Coordinates of C-alpha atoms in Angstrom, one line a residue:
M50 CA 5.9 -16.2 -4.6
N51 CA 9.5 -17.8 -5.3
R52 CA 11.4 -17.3 -8.8
L53 CA 10.4 -20.9 -10.3
D54 CA 6.3 -18.9 -9.7
R55 CA 7.5 -16.1 -11.6
A56 CA 6.7 -15.1 -15.3
S57 CA 9.6 -16.0 -17.7
L58 CA 12.0 -13.3 -18.3
F59 CA 10.7 -12.6 -21.5
D60 CA 7.3 -12.3 -20.3
R61 CA 8.0 -9.6 -18.1
L62 CA 10.4 -7.9 -20.2
P63 CA 7.8 -4.7 -21.1
L64 CA 7.7 -4.1 -17.2
L65 CA 11.5 -4.3 -16.9
K66 CA 12.0 -1.4 -19.3
R67 CA 9.0 0.3 -17.6
R68 CA 12.0 0.2 -15.0
Q69 CA 14.7 1.4 -16.6
L70 CA 12.9 3.8 -18.6
M71 CA 12.3 4.9 -14.8
I72 CA 16.2 4.9 -14.0
K73 CA 15.9 7.1 -17.1
A74 CA 14.1 10.0 -16.3
I75 CA 15.7 9.7 -12.5
R76 CA 19.0 10.2 -13.9
S77 CA 17.8 13.1 -16.4
F78 CA 15.7 15.3 -13.6
F79 CA 18.9 15.0 -10.9
D80 CA 21.5 16.2 -13.9
A81 CA 19.4 19.0 -15.2
R82 CA 19.1 20.0 -11.4
N83 CA 22.8 19.8 -10.7
Y84 CA 23.3 17.1 -8.5
L85 CA 26.3 14.8 -8.8
E86 CA 25.7 10.9 -9.4
V87 CA 28.1 9.2 -6.6
E88 CA 29.1 5.6 -6.1
T89 CA 30.0 4.5 -2.6
P90 CA 31.4 1.6 -1.4
Y91 CA 28.8 -1.3 -0.7
L92 CA 31.4 -3.6 1.5
V93 CA 31.6 -1.1 4.8
S94 CA 32.8 -1.8 8.4
A95 CA 29.8 0.2 9.9
P96 CA 26.6 -0.7 8.0
G97 CA 24.2 1.6 9.8
E98 CA 22.5 1.8 13.4
E99 CA 18.8 1.3 12.5
L100 CA 17.4 -0.7 16.2
H101 CA 15.8 -3.1 13.9
L102 CA 17.6 -3.7 10.2
E103 CA 20.1 -6.8 10.3
P104 CA 23.0 -6.7 7.6
F105 CA 24.9 -9.6 6.2
S106 CA 28.4 -10.5 7.4
S107 CA 30.9 -11.1 5.5
M108 CA 34.4 -11.8 6.3
Y109 CA 37.9 -9.8 4.6
E110 CA 40.4 -11.3 4.6
T111 CA 44.2 -9.3 4.2
P112 CA 47.3 -10.8 1.4
Q113 CA 48.7 -10.7 4.6
G114 CA 46.1 -13.0 6.7
E115 CA 44.3 -10.8 8.6
K116 CA 41.0 -11.1 9.0
R117 CA 37.9 -8.7 10.1
E118 CA 34.3 -9.2 9.3
L119 CA 32.7 -6.5 6.8
F120 CA 28.6 -6.2 6.3
L121 CA 26.6 -4.9 3.3
H122 CA 25.1 -1.7 4.1
T123 CA 21.8 -1.2 4.9
S124 CA 21.7 2.0 3.3
P125 CA 24.5 4.9 1.8
E126 CA 23.0 7.1 4.1
F127 CA 26.6 7.7 5.8
A128 CA 29.3 7.5 3.1
M129 CA 26.6 9.7 1.6
K130 CA 26.7 12.7 3.7
R131 CA 30.4 12.2 4.1
I132 CA 30.8 13.3 0.9
V133 CA 28.1 16.4 1.4
A134 CA 30.5 16.9 4.3
E135 CA 33.0 17.9 2.5
L136 CA 32.1 18.9 -0.8
H137 CA 28.6 20.9 0.5
Q138 CA 26.6 19.5 -2.8
P139 CA 23.4 18.1 -4.2
I140 CA 24.5 14.5 -4.7
Y141 CA 22.0 11.2 -5.2
Q142 CA 22.7 8.0 -5.9
L143 CA 20.5 4.5 -7.3
A144 CA 22.5 2.3 -4.7
R145 CA 22.2 -1.6 -4.0
V146 CA 21.3 -2.3 -0.4
W147 CA 21.1 -5.6 1.9
R148 CA 18.9 -5.9 4.6
N149 CA 18.8 -9.7 6.3
K150 CA 15.5 -11.4 7.5
E151 CA 13.6 -9.7 4.7
G152 CA 11.1 -10.9 2.4
G153 CA 7.4 -11.0 1.7
S154 CA 5.5 -8.9 -1.3
S155 CA 7.3 -5.8 -1.4
H156 CA 10.5 -6.1 0.3
S157 CA 13.1 -8.4 -0.6
P158 CA 16.2 -9.0 0.9
E159 CA 18.9 -7.0 -2.1
F160 CA 17.1 -3.9 -4.0
T161 CA 17.5 -0.3 -4.8
M162 CA 17.6 3.0 -3.1
L163 CA 17.0 5.8 -4.8
E164 CA 19.3 8.3 -2.1
W165 CA 19.9 12.1 -2.1
Y166 CA 20.9 14.8 -0.4
H167 CA 20.7 18.4 -0.6
P168 CA 22.6 21.1 0.6
H169 CA 20.6 24.5 2.2
C170 CA 17.0 22.9 1.6
S171 CA 14.4 22.1 4.2
M172 CA 12.2 19.1 5.1
V173 CA 9.1 21.0 3.7
E174 CA 11.2 22.3 0.0
L175 CA 12.6 18.2 -0.1
M176 CA 8.8 17.2 -0.1
D177 CA 8.5 19.9 -3.0
E178 CA 11.2 17.9 -4.6
T179 CA 10.4 14.5 -4.0
E180 CA 6.8 15.5 -5.5
R181 CA 7.9 17.1 -8.6
L182 CA 10.2 14.1 -9.4
C183 CA 6.8 11.3 -8.7
K184 CA 5.3 13.9 -10.9
V185 CA 8.1 13.3 -13.7
L186 CA 7.9 9.8 -13.5
F187 CA 3.9 8.8 -13.0
P188 CA 0.9 9.9 -15.6
R189 CA -1.6 11.9 -13.5
Q190 CA -3.5 9.6 -12.5
I191 CA -2.7 5.1 -12.0
E192 CA -4.3 2.4 -10.9
Y193 CA -3.3 0.4 -7.5
S194 CA -4.4 -2.3 -5.6
N195 CA -8.1 -1.0 -6.8
H196 CA -7.6 3.1 -6.0
Q197 CA -7.5 5.9 -8.3
I198 CA -4.8 7.5 -7.4
R199 CA -3.8 10.8 -9.0
F200 CA -0.7 11.9 -9.2
G201 CA -1.9 15.9 -10.9
V202 CA -3.0 17.2 -8.2
P203 CA -1.0 18.1 -4.7
F204 CA 0.0 15.7 -2.3
E205 CA -1.7 15.6 0.9
R206 CA 0.7 16.6 4.2
L207 CA -0.6 15.1 7.4
T208 CA 0.6 15.3 10.4
V209 CA 1.6 11.7 12.7
Q210 CA -0.2 13.8 14.8
Q211 CA -3.3 14.6 12.7
A212 CA -3.4 11.1 11.2
F213 CA -3.6 9.1 14.9
Q214 CA -6.3 11.8 16.0
K215 CA -8.4 11.2 12.6
Y216 CA -7.7 7.0 12.0
V217 CA -7.3 6.1 15.7
G218 CA -8.5 8.9 17.7
V219 CA -6.4 10.0 20.2
D220 CA -3.8 12.9 20.3
I221 CA -0.5 11.2 20.4
L222 CA 1.6 14.2 21.7
S223 CA 0.1 14.8 24.3
L224 CA -0.1 11.0 25.8
P225 CA 3.3 9.9 28.1
D226 CA 4.8 7.5 27.3
D227 CA 3.3 4.8 28.7
S228 CA 2.7 1.8 26.1
Q229 CA -0.7 0.5 28.8
I230 CA -2.2 4.6 28.6
L231 CA -1.6 4.9 24.6
A232 CA -3.6 1.3 24.1
N233 CA -6.5 1.8 26.6
A234 CA -6.5 5.3 24.8
A235 CA -6.8 4.1 21.5
G236 CA -9.5 1.5 22.2
C237 CA -6.9 -1.8 21.7
Q238 CA -5.6 -4.5 24.0
L239 CA -2.4 -4.5 24.9
R240 CA -0.1 -7.6 24.3
L241 CA 2.5 -9.6 26.9
G242 CA 5.3 -7.5 26.2
E243 CA 4.3 -5.0 23.8
T244 CA 6.5 -1.5 24.5
W245 CA 5.0 1.6 23.7
E246 CA 7.0 1.9 20.3
D247 CA 6.0 -1.1 19.4
L248 CA 2.3 0.1 20.0
F249 CA 2.6 3.3 18.2
F250 CA 3.5 1.2 14.9
R251 CA 1.3 -1.6 14.9
L252 CA -1.3 1.5 15.0
L253 CA 0.2 3.2 12.3
L254 CA 0.4 0.0 10.2
E255 CA -3.6 -1.4 11.0
K256 CA -5.4 1.7 11.6
I257 CA -3.3 5.2 9.5
E258 CA -1.8 3.1 6.5
P259 CA -4.7 1.2 5.0
N260 CA -6.9 5.1 4.9
I261 CA -3.7 7.4 3.6
G262 CA -2.1 7.8 -0.3
R263 CA -5.7 6.3 -2.0
D264 CA -6.4 9.0 -3.9
R265 CA -3.4 10.7 -3.9
P266 CA 0.2 10.2 -2.5
T267 CA 0.4 11.0 0.6
F268 CA 3.7 12.7 3.6
L269 CA 3.1 11.8 7.1
T270 CA 4.9 14.5 8.8
H271 CA 6.6 15.2 11.9
W272 CA 7.3 12.1 13.8
P273 CA 7.7 11.9 17.1
V274 CA 11.2 12.2 18.7
K275 CA 11.7 8.9 20.0
Q276 CA 11.3 8.5 15.6
A277 CA 13.3 10.9 15.2
A278 CA 16.8 8.6 14.4
L279 CA 19.0 10.9 12.5
A280 CA 16.4 13.9 11.9
K281 CA 16.9 17.1 13.7
I282 CA 14.5 17.9 16.3
D283 CA 11.7 20.5 15.2
S284 CA 12.7 24.3 17.0
N285 CA 8.5 25.2 17.6
D286 CA 7.7 21.9 19.5
K287 CA 10.3 19.8 21.0
R288 CA 7.9 16.8 21.0
V289 CA 8.7 16.2 17.0
A290 CA 11.3 16.1 15.2
L291 CA 11.5 17.1 10.7
R292 CA 11.1 13.8 9.1
F293 CA 8.2 12.6 6.6
E294 CA 7.4 9.5 4.8
L295 CA 5.7 9.1 2.2
Y296 CA 2.5 6.8 1.0
A297 CA 0.5 6.0 -2.5
G298 CA -1.1 2.8 -3.5
G299 CA -0.7 1.2 0.2
L300 CA 3.0 1.1 -0.5
E301 CA 6.0 2.9 1.9
L302 CA 8.2 5.0 -0.7
A303 CA 10.1 7.0 1.7
N304 CA 12.2 7.6 4.5
A305 CA 13.4 11.5 5.0
F306 CA 14.9 13.6 7.0
E307 CA 16.0 17.2 7.6
E308 CA 19.5 15.9 8.5
L309 CA 21.0 16.1 12.1
T310 CA 24.3 18.1 12.0
D311 CA 25.2 17.7 15.9
P312 CA 27.9 15.2 16.3
V313 CA 27.4 14.9 20.2
E314 CA 23.7 14.5 20.0
Q315 CA 23.8 11.8 17.4
R316 CA 26.3 10.5 19.1
Q317 CA 24.3 9.6 22.4
R318 CA 21.0 8.3 20.0
F319 CA 23.5 6.1 18.7
L320 CA 24.5 5.0 22.0
I321 CA 20.6 5.2 23.0
D322 CA 20.0 2.8 20.1
R323 CA 22.6 0.6 20.8
Q324 CA 21.3 0.0 24.2
Q325 CA 18.1 -1.0 23.4
R326 CA 19.2 -3.2 20.2
T327 CA 21.9 -5.1 23.1
E328 CA 18.4 -5.4 25.2
L329 CA 16.4 -7.0 22.0
Y330 CA 18.4 -8.2 19.9
P331 CA 22.0 -9.7 22.1
E332 CA 25.6 -9.7 20.5
A333 CA 23.5 -7.9 17.2
T334 CA 25.8 -4.9 17.7
R335 CA 29.4 -6.7 15.9
W336 CA 30.8 -3.1 14.6
E337 CA 32.2 -0.1 16.3
I338 CA 30.2 3.6 15.8
D339 CA 31.0 4.9 12.3
E340 CA 33.8 7.6 13.7
D341 CA 34.3 9.3 10.3
F342 CA 30.5 9.9 9.9
L343 CA 30.4 11.5 13.3
S344 CA 33.5 13.8 12.3
A345 CA 32.3 14.6 9.3
L346 CA 29.2 16.3 10.8
S347 CA 30.9 18.6 12.2
K348 CA 32.0 20.0 8.8
M349 CA 28.2 19.5 7.2
P350 CA 25.7 21.6 6.0
P351 CA 22.6 22.2 7.0
C352 CA 20.7 19.5 4.8
S353 CA 17.7 17.2 4.3
G354 CA 18.2 13.7 2.8
I355 CA 15.9 11.0 1.5
A356 CA 15.8 7.0 0.7
V357 CA 13.4 6.4 -2.0
G358 CA 12.6 2.6 -2.3
F359 CA 12.8 2.1 -6.2
D360 CA 11.5 -1.0 -6.4
R361 CA 8.3 0.3 -4.8
L362 CA 8.2 2.7 -6.9
V363 CA 8.4 0.6 -10.5
M364 CA 5.8 -1.5 -8.8
L365 CA 3.8 0.9 -8.5
A366 CA 4.2 2.5 -12.0
T367 CA 3.8 -1.1 -13.9
G368 CA 0.8 -2.0 -11.2
V369 CA 2.3 -5.1 -10.9
K370 CA 1.6 -6.9 -6.3
N371 CA 5.1 -8.8 -5.8
I372 CA 8.3 -6.7 -5.7
R373 CA 10.2 -9.8 -7.5
D374 CA 8.2 -9.2 -10.5
I375 CA 10.3 -6.4 -11.7
L376 CA 14.0 -7.8 -11.1
W377 CA 15.7 -9.1 -13.3
I378 CA 16.6 -11.9 -12.0

């Protein structure tokens, strides 16, 4: 669908008004809980370190004629964590973010991210808070993709291990890091060049995501350490990270971490990711590691943080199947 295929702005106005009401409700929710609303730069020298995200770039020219490549951020995460490290206060932001080479019915290269960080909050407490916000934004029950989704009941909480056992029939944490062994255990054909991580996400996409968040929203928790990203490792089970994602109506709505605050370990993870990116996407990484972010981690309190695709929340609330229907232009 392109812009010319959409209904007129006038016809879509009820959807866009619902979008605005949700923005107001979000601000009221966080303001009532003494969160600070912050604004961080969109144009940055280091856009993020997510392995498979491609940033948009721009060339900055100083009044003296010096040129420097900058990037539109893929998330406000690094800048927001620097603020938490300084203030030790809960913060939130409704930020515009950009991700190149993305598109489809639920993806846009430019979209709105709701992101918040809560010091001295565990992953479980953050799930509780996220659930409370969703219950403010949605009625007790909605219909989406021919499913009746109940927001008025406790959300499902399912570990990645439990999900793979239930829907794939494998104990994902007990298998060795070998793509062929995982394919054999899952009863599927390994594709040419498919890595363990590639197959993990294929099974997640094909067998797990279609089955969760249909009757009620589902928190998918405790991800394998290979998908830890910026999350702490669970002290009770070193095989998993304190990370969760939220699903409802076939949409992935949120990604959250109990945050890693060890700058040495975080640097090592960045270096590993950079090596993988170099192998997968030669010359893709053109920026230096964000040293200001790593320096701030040493001052950061225990904290949990979450990134929510706001546009997908609006899709769910309005029942539309294409993200472009709830974008102004």
